[in-house]
Amino acid sequence: MKEFGTLYPHFLHGADYNPDQWLSYPEVLEQDPRMMAQAHCNCMSVGIFSWAVLEPEEGVYRFEELDRTIKRLSARGIKTILATPSGARPRWLAERYPEVLRVNKAGLRQHYSDRHNHCFTSPIYREKTVAIDRQLALRYGKDPNVILWHISNEYSGECHCQLCQEAFRQWLKKKYDNDLDKLNHAWWSAFWSHTVTDWAQIHPPMQTGEPDHIMTGLYLDWRSFVTHQTVDFMKMEIDTIREVCPNVPVTTNMMWTPQQIDYHDFKDYIDVVSWDAYPSWHEKDQIRCAVDAAFNHNYFRCLKHKPFLLMESTPSNTNWHAVNKLKRPGMHRLASLQAVAHGSDSVQYFQWRKGRGGSEKFHGAVIDHNGKASGRVFEDVRQMGISLEKLDQVCGTSTHAKVAIVYDLKNHWALSNASGFINEDKQYVKTCLQHYKSFWKRGVDVDVISVGEPLEGYDLVIMPMLYSLPQEQIERIEQYVAQGGTVVATYTTGYVNETDLCYLGGFPGQKLKDVFGLTADEIDSLYPEEQNTVLWGEESYTVVDYCELVTPTTAQVLGTYGADFYKGMPALLKNNYKTGEAYYIACRDTGALTDRLYAQLLQERKIKTYALPEGATITSRAQYLFVQNYNDHPITVPLPATYRDLETGALYKGAIALEALGVAVLCPEA
Ligand code: GAL
């Protein structure tokens, strides 16, 4: 592994740059680097979709344009993040070798189209990708201007061709030790006579075949296989680059979670995590949007528990949201510094310049169709570049969270496809965000971690709706609490194992019954118009969607249901287990109950909180505080000590006034 930052220990500021679209506009190519320098950009991501220019015919490589681009950029002091072009294949490749194109869920081979339309199993696609990657590594691997490899683009999607299906069967054989009995048991295939008697009978879930939610063991294995195959392809690209060029770090840009692949399986192969963030700012509930973006930043930071890179964001609007709103004055700075606050060592954009044609011509860019290095958006970008230069000392620093939320993709897939409860939407992600908000609004940093990660070191671990729990994770939770940790779990915890088989002997599965001191016997789902309440002390809290009926064994009852046939039964419980504590929230509340519980737990554990106005937060990175206002009106934020503004040098004692959408980066004054 190569530490990112060794080649360029400053914040990166730049964009995806696509000069290949402008080859017949030499004046544009000349102007760009000058305008980039004016915008205080120091690096560009180049070559992401350049395959057709780099290899116009099979085996014929043309690097002159890329040479010129890197040279022109470096003449202005701008570094290059160099992409491998496998995110979109040239036409000749698909025409000559149709197997490289995907077969869709309906079983149809797609025509040449779009970008991410290639089979990760196809030996030919692999061979051609390795060949071009190797050429790129040989040519640019020693170029000091190339500071990072950008492997492909937003790996995603799946293919159902015969090659993929056979690879899936081989993967299953390995997973189940070549033993069909094991597979049949894991998939509970005796249900509806689905017993597999020959590996060749296995097909992925498809439109004309098994739906996702019928044989969920098959579906979950397919999802894991698709992740595996994608990671395998990425590893192949990384190995090709590293073989020639071991000293330049690699990344791959990821997307907003949840996706259909599990990024956790990517993290060990890349040197630095990067992701593309496109929040729908200025939606009706701006605070929700800020919380969601913060949660995602934390998720990506925690893949490696290190600083990450914001690889793409828009300087103004997107072109693919339902409504593509402009960023209001202040939002560009706020959203960009939010990423930095949560651990990003870059602010990168899609895209440097709006194309003249194609579907992204109206997507926001630093340079608009007017071609001018001026205007509101350009000025926002320029100011961001200046800010990042002033914040240099923050670059590379880390976050030390005492609270973790377990948010797991495999759990999400299992829960979303479980037939039962409320089928329309189990709201797993929304629930995680609701729990996270209690910490966000108090300025408490949170690690967002997956099942399988160590829990030691956290004062508090929150596990909303952790329905699918492998045996090892149950052990991990038990040990964490036994050794003095505190966990909070909710309804639907530990119902099934990793292949979606229910735990026998009562929920939550196995040792968790002892940890939480209860059994969860039944779960009631509520119609949207229904509500219940929980009475906790003198207070009553509104409950929606789910009421689990639990029987305490050793747990102490803190709150009880206020209505229905289960009125008076436990809804909120606490169990002292060995040297730790385990809380169980048996119902979905509208936020106030969980919020009160978390306020209390934070206070008892003496975790630092801030008293903040609604819509404001403080995010810490090392000793630095990022004070953020997501309101469309000014606020005053109380501060516990005296701080210095890293950009302006101003001193703030006891409070700071922030304008609408304002943000300040503060350092404690000795
Ligand atoms: C990203 C993608 C970019 C561009 C951008 C538009 O997902 O990586 O190439 O399409 O979206 O927002």
XYZ file of C-alpha atoms and ligand atoms in Angstrom:
682
model
C 0.000 0.000 0.000
C 1.172 3.456 -0.890
C 0.149 6.326 1.378
C -1.698 8.965 -0.560
C -0.270 12.388 0.140
C 3.356 11.337 -0.128
C 3.457 12.612 -3.705
C 1.407 15.730 -3.091
C 0.841 16.618 0.565
C -1.764 19.354 -0.015
C -5.482 19.507 -0.621
C -6.310 18.632 -4.187
C -8.548 21.058 -5.998
C -9.629 20.351 -9.553
C -11.995 18.505 -11.817
C -12.641 15.768 -14.345
C -11.049 17.120 -17.484
C -12.087 15.780 -20.903
C -9.894 17.450 -23.545
C -10.657 14.562 -25.963
C -14.029 16.207 -26.559
C -12.275 19.391 -27.666
C -9.525 18.180 -29.973
C -10.836 20.253 -32.885
C -10.826 23.389 -30.697
C -7.091 24.069 -30.153
C -7.802 27.474 -28.640
C -9.897 25.837 -25.921
C -7.136 23.369 -25.130
C -4.692 26.254 -24.839
C -6.976 28.361 -22.638
C -7.969 25.635 -20.195
C -4.753 25.309 -18.130
C -4.483 29.077 -17.774
C -8.050 29.289 -16.494
C -7.453 26.336 -14.181
C -4.567 28.181 -12.578
C -6.814 31.241 -12.246
C -9.348 29.054 -10.449
C -6.628 27.914 -8.004
C -6.913 24.376 -9.283
C -3.880 22.162 -8.742
C -4.891 18.885 -10.312
C -7.147 17.381 -12.975
C -8.538 13.872 -13.467
C -7.688 12.970 -17.027
C -8.439 10.140 -19.422
C -11.504 8.691 -17.709
C -13.374 8.122 -20.963
C -10.474 8.369 -23.428
C -10.171 4.833 -24.730
C -11.309 5.701 -28.253
C -8.617 8.384 -28.514
C -5.885 6.333 -26.844
C -6.488 3.184 -28.893
C -8.379 4.204 -32.047
C -7.815 0.769 -33.582
C -7.099 -2.517 -31.921
C -3.487 -2.563 -30.716
C -2.724 0.896 -32.156
C -1.952 3.263 -29.324
C -1.892 7.043 -29.696
C -0.624 8.897 -26.684
C 0.348 12.190 -28.310
C -2.768 14.044 -27.170
C -2.483 12.766 -23.607
C 1.224 13.672 -23.586
C 0.303 17.187 -24.661
C -2.474 17.466 -22.068
C -0.259 16.402 -19.158
C 2.469 18.734 -20.381
C 0.138 21.701 -20.771
C -1.237 21.098 -17.281
C 2.163 20.722 -15.685
C 3.358 23.950 -17.300
C 0.762 25.653 -15.077
C 1.732 23.624 -12.010
C -1.292 21.361 -12.331
C -0.881 17.689 -11.436
C -2.625 14.824 -13.182
C -4.796 12.100 -11.735
C -4.597 9.573 -14.534
C -7.526 7.265 -15.211
C -7.627 3.843 -16.754
C -10.302 4.038 -19.454
C -12.197 0.813 -18.767
C -15.377 2.658 -17.733
C -16.385 3.016 -21.417
C -15.172 0.906 -24.321
C -14.563 2.090 -27.884
C -16.968 0.976 -30.600
C -14.450 -1.195 -32.436
C -14.003 -3.348 -29.360
C -17.701 -4.098 -28.999
C -18.170 -4.608 -32.746
C -15.328 -7.101 -33.030
C -15.956 -8.883 -29.726
C -19.667 -8.748 -28.849
C -19.017 -10.840 -25.730
C -17.661 -7.723 -23.991
C -21.172 -6.251 -23.896
C -23.482 -7.057 -21.028
C -26.440 -9.408 -21.024
C -29.218 -7.725 -19.108
C -31.615 -9.120 -16.514
C -34.033 -10.114 -19.260
C -31.297 -12.279 -20.807
C -30.712 -10.001 -23.817
C -27.255 -9.017 -25.020
C -27.154 -5.238 -25.083
C -26.063 -3.320 -28.137
C -23.127 -0.964 -28.025
C -24.454 1.863 -25.877
C -23.923 3.991 -22.832
C -20.722 3.640 -20.781
C -20.772 0.995 -18.023
C -21.911 -1.702 -20.404
C -19.170 -4.311 -20.215
C -18.877 -7.765 -18.789
C -16.351 -8.044 -15.965
C -15.946 -11.780 -16.630
C -15.263 -11.621 -20.376
C -11.656 -12.778 -20.970
C -11.472 -10.475 -23.984
C -12.611 -7.405 -22.061
C -10.062 -8.279 -19.408
C -7.302 -8.804 -21.948
C -7.969 -5.521 -23.738
C -8.219 -3.610 -20.472
C -4.929 -5.021 -19.211
C -3.278 -4.168 -22.515
C -4.269 -0.489 -22.485
C -3.620 -0.134 -18.748
C -0.137 -1.555 -19.197
C 0.605 0.859 -22.015
C -0.533 3.761 -19.846
C 1.552 2.587 -16.903
C 4.630 2.154 -19.076
C 4.262 5.585 -20.601
C 3.229 7.633 -17.566
C 4.276 5.546 -14.565
C 7.418 7.578 -13.994
C 5.991 10.963 -14.885
C 6.289 13.114 -11.726
C 3.159 14.998 -12.791
C 1.015 11.908 -12.366
C 0.247 11.728 -8.652
C -2.581 9.205 -8.517
C -4.180 6.463 -10.629
C -7.942 6.684 -11.015
C -8.922 3.097 -11.739
C -11.871 2.988 -14.139
C -14.975 4.974 -13.210
C -17.711 4.172 -10.722
C -17.590 0.378 -11.075
C -21.198 -0.769 -11.076
C -23.824 -2.919 -12.755
C -23.987 -6.603 -13.520
C -24.000 -8.976 -16.448
C -25.975 -12.201 -16.882
C -24.098 -13.744 -19.809
C -23.156 -17.420 -19.850
C -19.602 -16.558 -18.816
C -20.866 -14.727 -15.735
C -23.333 -17.490 -14.921
C -20.601 -20.110 -15.091
C -18.272 -17.957 -12.984
C -21.109 -17.639 -10.452
C -21.430 -21.440 -10.273
C -17.681 -21.801 -9.750
C -17.794 -19.154 -7.040
C -20.643 -21.027 -5.332
C -18.774 -24.335 -5.563
C -15.865 -22.751 -3.749
C -18.074 -21.095 -1.165
C -20.004 -24.290 -0.399
C -17.000 -26.670 -0.559
C -18.336 -28.283 -3.704
C -21.205 -29.624 -1.606
C -24.731 -29.135 -2.972
C -26.264 -30.225 0.331
C -24.591 -27.273 1.991
C -25.880 -24.923 -0.682
C -29.396 -26.346 -0.518
C -29.427 -25.925 3.230
C -28.089 -22.381 3.059
C -30.741 -21.443 0.490
C -33.493 -23.440 2.236
C -34.269 -24.757 -1.197
C -36.704 -27.457 -0.093
C -39.141 -24.525 -0.010
C -41.369 -24.837 -3.094
C -39.345 -27.817 -4.313
C -36.386 -25.684 -5.351
C -33.756 -28.271 -4.440
C -30.661 -28.004 -6.651
C -29.405 -31.385 -7.815
C -26.771 -30.225 -10.291
C -24.622 -27.074 -10.255
C -25.628 -26.470 -13.865
C -29.216 -25.822 -12.711
C -28.160 -22.614 -10.983
C -28.936 -19.297 -12.650
C -28.785 -15.801 -11.185
C -31.996 -14.009 -10.263
C -33.401 -12.725 -13.571
C -36.469 -11.107 -15.027
C -37.694 -14.364 -16.550
C -36.299 -16.474 -13.712
C -36.069 -16.330 -9.944
C -37.151 -12.959 -8.533
C -34.859 -11.380 -5.943
C -37.202 -11.905 -3.015
C -38.203 -15.567 -3.416
C -34.981 -17.464 -2.832
C -33.155 -14.786 -0.895
C -30.134 -17.019 -0.231
C -29.552 -17.165 -3.997
C -30.113 -13.417 -4.316
C -27.642 -12.583 -1.531
C -25.024 -14.911 -2.991
C -25.534 -13.296 -6.393
C -24.981 -9.840 -4.900
C -21.802 -11.028 -3.196
C -20.660 -12.680 -6.416
C -21.246 -9.478 -8.409
C -19.183 -7.576 -5.822
C -16.514 -10.275 -5.989
C -16.351 -10.187 -9.784
C -16.174 -6.395 -9.830
C -13.416 -6.372 -7.219
C -11.598 -9.081 -9.146
C -11.687 -6.926 -12.270
C -10.492 -3.905 -10.314
C -7.671 -5.946 -8.757
C -6.625 -7.004 -12.232
C -6.384 -3.360 -13.283
C -4.553 -2.378 -10.101
C -2.080 -5.253 -10.394
C -1.348 -4.250 -13.977
C -0.596 -0.680 -12.955
C 1.357 -1.607 -9.819
C 3.543 -4.084 -11.639
C 4.956 -1.288 -13.759
C 4.411 1.617 -11.439
C 4.571 0.571 -7.783
C 5.160 4.036 -6.350
C 2.081 5.931 -7.401
C -1.043 5.327 -5.273
C -4.310 4.079 -6.739
C -7.955 4.838 -6.077
C -11.296 4.104 -7.664
C -14.207 6.515 -7.418
C -17.283 5.203 -5.636
C -20.879 6.381 -5.379
C -23.450 7.388 -2.802
C -24.494 4.397 -0.722
C -26.403 2.108 -0.806
C -25.295 0.536 -4.065
C -25.697 -2.932 -5.520
C -22.059 -3.733 -4.766
C -20.434 -3.663 -1.356
C -17.575 -1.160 -1.255
C -16.243 -2.751 1.891
C -14.779 -5.464 -0.268
C -12.864 -2.844 -2.297
C -11.035 -1.172 0.516
C -8.066 -3.507 0.910
C -6.930 -3.128 -2.682
C -6.880 0.626 -3.102
C -4.449 3.044 -1.475
C -6.944 5.815 -0.907
C -10.741 5.862 -0.937
C -12.465 8.347 -3.201
C -16.107 9.021 -3.908
C -18.481 11.194 -5.906
C -20.974 13.227 -3.888
C -24.049 14.816 -5.435
C -26.438 15.746 -2.601
C -29.750 17.265 -3.616
C -29.075 20.564 -1.832
C -31.945 23.006 -1.399
C -34.521 20.246 -1.274
C -37.428 20.859 1.091
C -35.612 19.377 4.070
C -32.117 20.751 3.760
C -31.080 19.414 7.166
C -31.980 15.875 6.055
C -29.800 16.382 3.024
C -26.872 17.616 5.147
C -27.219 14.675 7.538
C -27.334 12.234 4.629
C -24.220 13.741 3.024
C -22.381 13.749 6.373
C -23.290 10.096 6.934
C -21.984 9.171 3.492
C -18.738 11.067 4.029
C -18.277 9.185 7.295
C -19.003 5.894 5.584
C -16.291 6.522 3.002
C -13.816 7.822 5.597
C -14.353 4.641 7.605
C -13.686 2.263 4.729
C -10.010 2.746 5.523
C -10.336 4.906 8.643
C -8.181 7.439 6.877
C -8.651 10.667 4.943
C -10.410 10.134 1.628
C -10.807 12.138 -1.568
C -13.931 13.865 -2.783
C -13.358 12.888 -6.406
C -16.450 14.496 -7.916
C -19.009 17.069 -6.882
C -20.780 19.692 -8.912
C -19.792 23.336 -8.779
C -23.427 24.275 -9.469
C -26.188 21.887 -10.605
C -26.330 18.288 -11.772
C -28.258 17.214 -14.874
C -29.689 13.939 -13.574
C -31.588 14.809 -10.393
C -35.355 15.029 -10.848
C -35.029 18.796 -10.433
C -31.583 20.234 -11.090
C -31.272 23.198 -8.785
C -28.439 25.654 -8.723
C -26.361 25.834 -5.586
C -27.462 28.939 -3.735
C -24.766 31.475 -2.741
C -22.729 29.934 0.062
C -23.703 26.334 -0.660
C -20.663 25.521 -2.746
C -18.324 26.541 0.050
C -20.452 24.858 2.718
C -20.829 21.546 0.836
C -17.143 21.442 -0.097
C -15.946 22.182 3.427
C -18.421 19.645 4.771
C -16.504 16.990 2.817
C -13.199 18.325 4.176
C -14.626 18.398 7.702
C -15.457 14.706 7.445
C -11.981 13.761 6.227
C -11.629 14.651 2.568
C -8.206 15.775 1.357
C -9.650 17.152 -1.853
C -12.445 19.089 -3.467
C -12.777 17.831 -7.025
C -15.530 18.554 -9.502
C -17.338 17.007 -12.325
C -16.499 18.710 -14.647
C -13.985 21.302 -15.699
C -15.822 22.445 -18.838
C -19.328 21.800 -20.102
C -19.290 19.734 -23.286
C -21.003 21.076 -26.392
C -23.000 17.920 -26.889
C -23.917 14.653 -25.252
C -26.172 14.124 -22.284
C -23.982 16.003 -19.814
C -23.833 19.303 -21.657
C -26.090 20.976 -19.095
C -24.357 19.459 -16.069
C -22.660 22.079 -13.925
C -19.008 22.794 -14.671
C -16.337 25.276 -13.706
C -16.352 26.710 -17.232
C -19.723 27.227 -18.862
C -20.548 27.362 -22.589
C -19.689 31.048 -22.516
C -16.047 29.959 -22.098
C -15.307 32.635 -19.491
C -13.132 32.426 -16.399
C -15.567 34.590 -14.502
C -19.091 34.592 -13.158
C -20.721 33.281 -10.005
C -19.779 29.603 -10.344
C -16.207 30.284 -11.403
C -15.790 32.685 -8.510
C -17.156 30.113 -6.029
C -14.607 27.621 -7.312
C -11.748 30.122 -7.220
C -12.594 31.083 -3.663
C -12.654 27.423 -2.675
C -9.158 27.007 -4.107
C -7.960 29.971 -2.052
C -9.630 28.572 1.085
C -8.030 25.171 0.652
C -4.620 26.778 0.367
C -5.240 28.553 3.675
C -6.387 25.335 5.328
C -3.292 23.387 4.313
C -2.469 22.329 7.888
C -5.746 20.391 8.079
C -4.828 18.179 5.102
C -3.980 14.605 6.069
C -5.328 14.871 9.634
C -7.703 12.281 11.068
C -10.956 11.977 12.960
C -11.254 10.076 16.231
C -14.852 9.084 16.815
C -16.043 7.542 20.058
C -19.375 6.507 18.625
C -19.962 4.037 15.786
C -23.060 3.248 13.778
C -23.098 -0.155 12.134
C -24.501 0.297 8.639
C -24.116 -2.745 6.480
C -24.818 -3.249 2.794
C -25.378 -6.981 3.046
C -27.899 -6.309 5.802
C -29.553 -3.731 3.562
C -29.909 -6.238 0.708
C -31.260 -8.935 3.012
C -33.705 -6.661 4.777
C -34.961 -4.951 1.631
C -35.776 -8.290 0.025
C -37.305 -9.977 3.047
C -40.978 -10.610 2.320
C -42.770 -9.440 5.402
C -43.013 -6.565 7.850
C -43.778 -3.545 5.646
C -43.023 -4.706 2.141
C -43.068 -1.377 0.362
C -39.957 -0.067 2.099
C -38.245 -1.263 5.257
C -36.527 2.144 5.498
C -33.205 0.788 6.691
C -31.111 3.679 5.406
C -33.609 6.276 6.584
C -33.581 4.696 10.029
C -29.770 4.767 10.210
C -29.882 8.448 9.243
C -32.467 9.205 11.906
C -30.269 7.638 14.573
C -27.200 9.403 13.209
C -28.931 12.779 13.318
C -28.976 12.741 17.125
C -25.175 12.792 17.052
C -24.831 15.161 14.104
C -26.922 17.850 15.758
C -24.780 17.666 18.924
C -21.503 17.875 17.010
C -20.509 14.313 17.913
C -18.311 12.540 15.379
C -19.470 9.103 14.353
C -17.734 6.289 12.517
C -20.012 4.494 10.066
C -18.773 0.919 10.023
C -19.818 -2.401 8.547
C -20.467 -5.788 10.046
C -17.086 -7.455 10.486
C -15.221 -4.431 11.765
C -13.765 -4.268 15.270
C -15.969 -2.611 17.889
C -13.290 -2.171 20.524
C -12.297 1.401 21.141
C -15.806 2.845 20.787
C -17.684 4.074 23.846
C -21.001 3.506 22.131
C -22.084 1.324 19.203
C -25.463 1.858 17.525
C -26.893 -0.940 15.399
C -30.225 0.080 13.838
C -32.238 -2.775 12.272
C -29.340 -5.202 12.100
C -31.582 -7.987 10.859
C -28.886 -10.112 9.200
C -26.043 -11.079 11.513
C -23.392 -13.656 10.805
C -22.429 -15.838 13.744
C -19.027 -14.123 14.054
C -20.657 -10.717 14.393
C -22.849 -11.995 17.205
C -19.677 -13.135 18.981
C -18.074 -9.756 18.332
C -21.027 -7.885 19.834
C -21.137 -10.207 22.828
C -17.443 -9.702 23.540
C -17.653 -5.965 23.102
C -20.443 -5.654 25.656
C -18.902 -8.256 27.976
C -15.764 -6.118 28.068
C -17.599 -2.968 29.038
C -18.986 -1.559 25.781
C -22.457 -0.115 25.266
C -24.653 -1.150 22.349
C -28.035 0.066 21.210
C -30.082 -2.241 18.982
C -33.601 -2.012 17.634
C -36.523 -4.144 16.466
C -35.575 -6.754 13.802
C -32.110 -7.347 15.276
C -30.462 -10.706 14.637
C -33.389 -12.443 12.940
C -31.305 -14.230 10.280
C -27.789 -15.344 9.446
C -25.814 -14.265 6.384
C -27.750 -16.524 3.994
C -31.085 -15.350 5.358
C -31.841 -18.415 7.491
C -33.754 -17.494 10.630
C -32.022 -18.097 13.924
C -33.783 -20.892 15.768
C -34.500 -20.693 19.463
C -35.802 -17.139 19.490
C -34.726 -13.689 18.328
C -32.341 -11.961 18.569
C -30.179 -14.878 17.496
C -28.112 -16.953 19.843
C -26.082 -15.130 22.507
C -27.757 -11.816 21.740
C -30.730 -12.917 23.835
C -28.410 -12.925 26.842
C -26.671 -9.718 25.834
C -29.990 -7.864 25.611
C -31.669 -9.927 28.317
C -34.831 -10.525 26.303
C -36.500 -12.449 23.521
C -38.275 -10.733 20.657
C -41.363 -12.841 20.169
C -43.505 -11.101 17.525
C -43.448 -7.955 15.430
C -46.483 -5.870 14.538
C -46.394 -3.701 11.411
C -48.511 -0.556 11.396
C -50.417 1.014 8.488
C -49.103 4.473 7.538
C -52.062 6.148 9.239
C -51.592 4.176 12.488
C -49.547 5.219 15.501
C -48.762 3.953 18.958
C -46.909 5.534 21.859
C -44.153 4.664 24.243
C -44.338 5.896 27.795
C -40.909 6.510 29.276
C -41.026 8.128 32.688
C -43.301 11.132 32.449
C -42.942 11.436 28.685
C -44.892 9.907 25.839
C -43.280 9.303 22.428
C -44.926 8.661 19.067
C -44.329 5.292 17.470
C -44.873 4.357 13.816
C -44.388 1.370 11.503
C -43.058 -1.295 13.877
C -43.848 -2.530 17.363
C -41.985 -5.611 18.428
C -43.345 -7.601 21.334
C -40.507 -8.633 23.598
C -40.239 -10.623 26.815
C -37.509 -9.515 29.196
C -35.437 -12.142 30.943
C -32.844 -10.042 32.736
C -33.465 -6.678 31.021
C -34.906 -3.760 32.921
C -37.948 -2.134 31.301
C -37.516 1.620 30.743
C -40.500 2.295 28.515
C -43.787 0.564 27.678
C -46.334 0.679 24.849
C -49.216 3.063 25.392
C -51.907 1.380 23.292
C -53.211 -1.702 21.469
C -53.369 -5.229 22.872
C -49.713 -4.883 23.878
C -50.316 -1.769 25.981
C -48.038 -1.906 29.019
C -45.612 -4.339 27.408
C -41.917 -3.367 27.160
C -40.816 -1.113 24.317
C -37.497 0.215 25.609
C -35.152 -1.923 27.664
C -31.720 -1.872 29.227
C -29.668 -4.878 30.198
C -26.483 -4.930 32.235
C -24.461 -7.681 30.618
C -21.194 -8.602 32.303
C -19.336 -5.269 32.451
C -21.262 -3.537 29.636
C -24.742 -2.272 28.809
C -27.142 -3.263 26.044
C -30.170 -1.131 25.138
C -33.033 -2.392 23.009
C -35.542 -0.134 21.277
C -38.370 -2.465 20.271
C -40.277 0.035 18.115
C -39.707 2.705 15.484
C -40.221 6.119 17.057
C -40.405 9.396 15.177
C -37.060 10.544 16.572
C -37.674 12.049 19.994
C -37.299 8.827 21.955
C -34.023 7.776 20.359
C -32.822 11.355 20.692
C -33.484 11.404 24.424
C -31.780 8.038 24.854
C -28.692 9.172 22.943
C -28.485 12.471 24.841
C -28.484 10.499 28.057
C -25.917 7.944 26.887
C -23.578 10.664 25.626
C -23.803 12.508 28.897
C -23.213 9.384 31.000
C -20.180 8.494 28.907
C -18.896 12.084 29.074
C -18.625 12.296 25.286
C -18.186 15.903 24.243
C -21.307 17.516 22.817
C -22.101 21.058 21.681
C -25.254 23.028 22.334
C -26.131 24.008 18.782
C -28.989 25.858 17.120
C -31.285 23.779 14.885
C -29.669 23.110 11.502
C -26.119 23.689 12.715
C -23.369 21.208 13.401
C -19.737 21.045 14.385
C -17.493 18.395 12.860
C -14.031 17.859 14.304
C -10.988 16.796 12.386
C -7.939 16.487 14.655
C -8.013 19.678 16.741
C -9.916 21.652 14.085
C -13.605 22.443 14.338
C -15.756 22.936 11.246
C -18.754 24.980 12.347
C -21.538 24.695 9.751
C -24.881 26.377 9.299
C -27.336 24.594 6.976
C -30.047 27.174 7.569
C -31.081 29.817 5.099
C -30.764 32.363 7.896
C -27.885 33.548 10.097
C -27.222 31.947 13.487
C -24.926 32.310 16.463
C -23.149 29.175 17.595
C -21.918 29.011 21.204
C -18.301 27.857 21.542
C -16.773 26.308 24.652
C -13.466 28.243 24.430
C -11.533 30.723 22.313
C -10.842 29.767 18.720
C -8.994 31.260 15.787
C -10.437 31.215 12.292
C -7.881 29.474 10.067
C -8.810 31.516 7.023
C -9.288 35.007 8.431
C -7.248 34.849 11.636
C -10.220 36.278 13.570
C -10.593 35.222 17.197
C -13.908 33.939 18.530
C -14.454 33.779 22.243
C -17.532 31.930 23.465
C -19.521 32.195 20.216
C -19.328 32.670 16.471
C -21.906 34.298 14.206
C -22.465 32.463 10.931
C -24.331 33.852 7.967
C -26.948 31.756 6.116
C -25.162 28.629 4.807
C -22.017 29.869 6.562
C -19.071 27.736 7.603
C -15.888 28.488 9.517
C -12.844 26.364 10.249
C -11.534 27.016 13.728
C -8.466 26.058 15.682
C -8.366 26.225 19.496
C -6.302 29.157 20.691
C -3.672 28.075 23.217
C -20.700 10.635 -12.029
C -19.765 10.155 -13.140
C -19.298 11.313 -14.009
C -20.468 12.174 -14.393
C -21.177 12.646 -13.148
C -22.356 13.557 -13.401
O -21.457 9.616 -11.500
O -18.635 9.522 -12.603
O -18.633 10.812 -15.141
O -21.329 11.448 -15.201
O -21.663 11.519 -12.455
O -22.931 13.945 -12.187
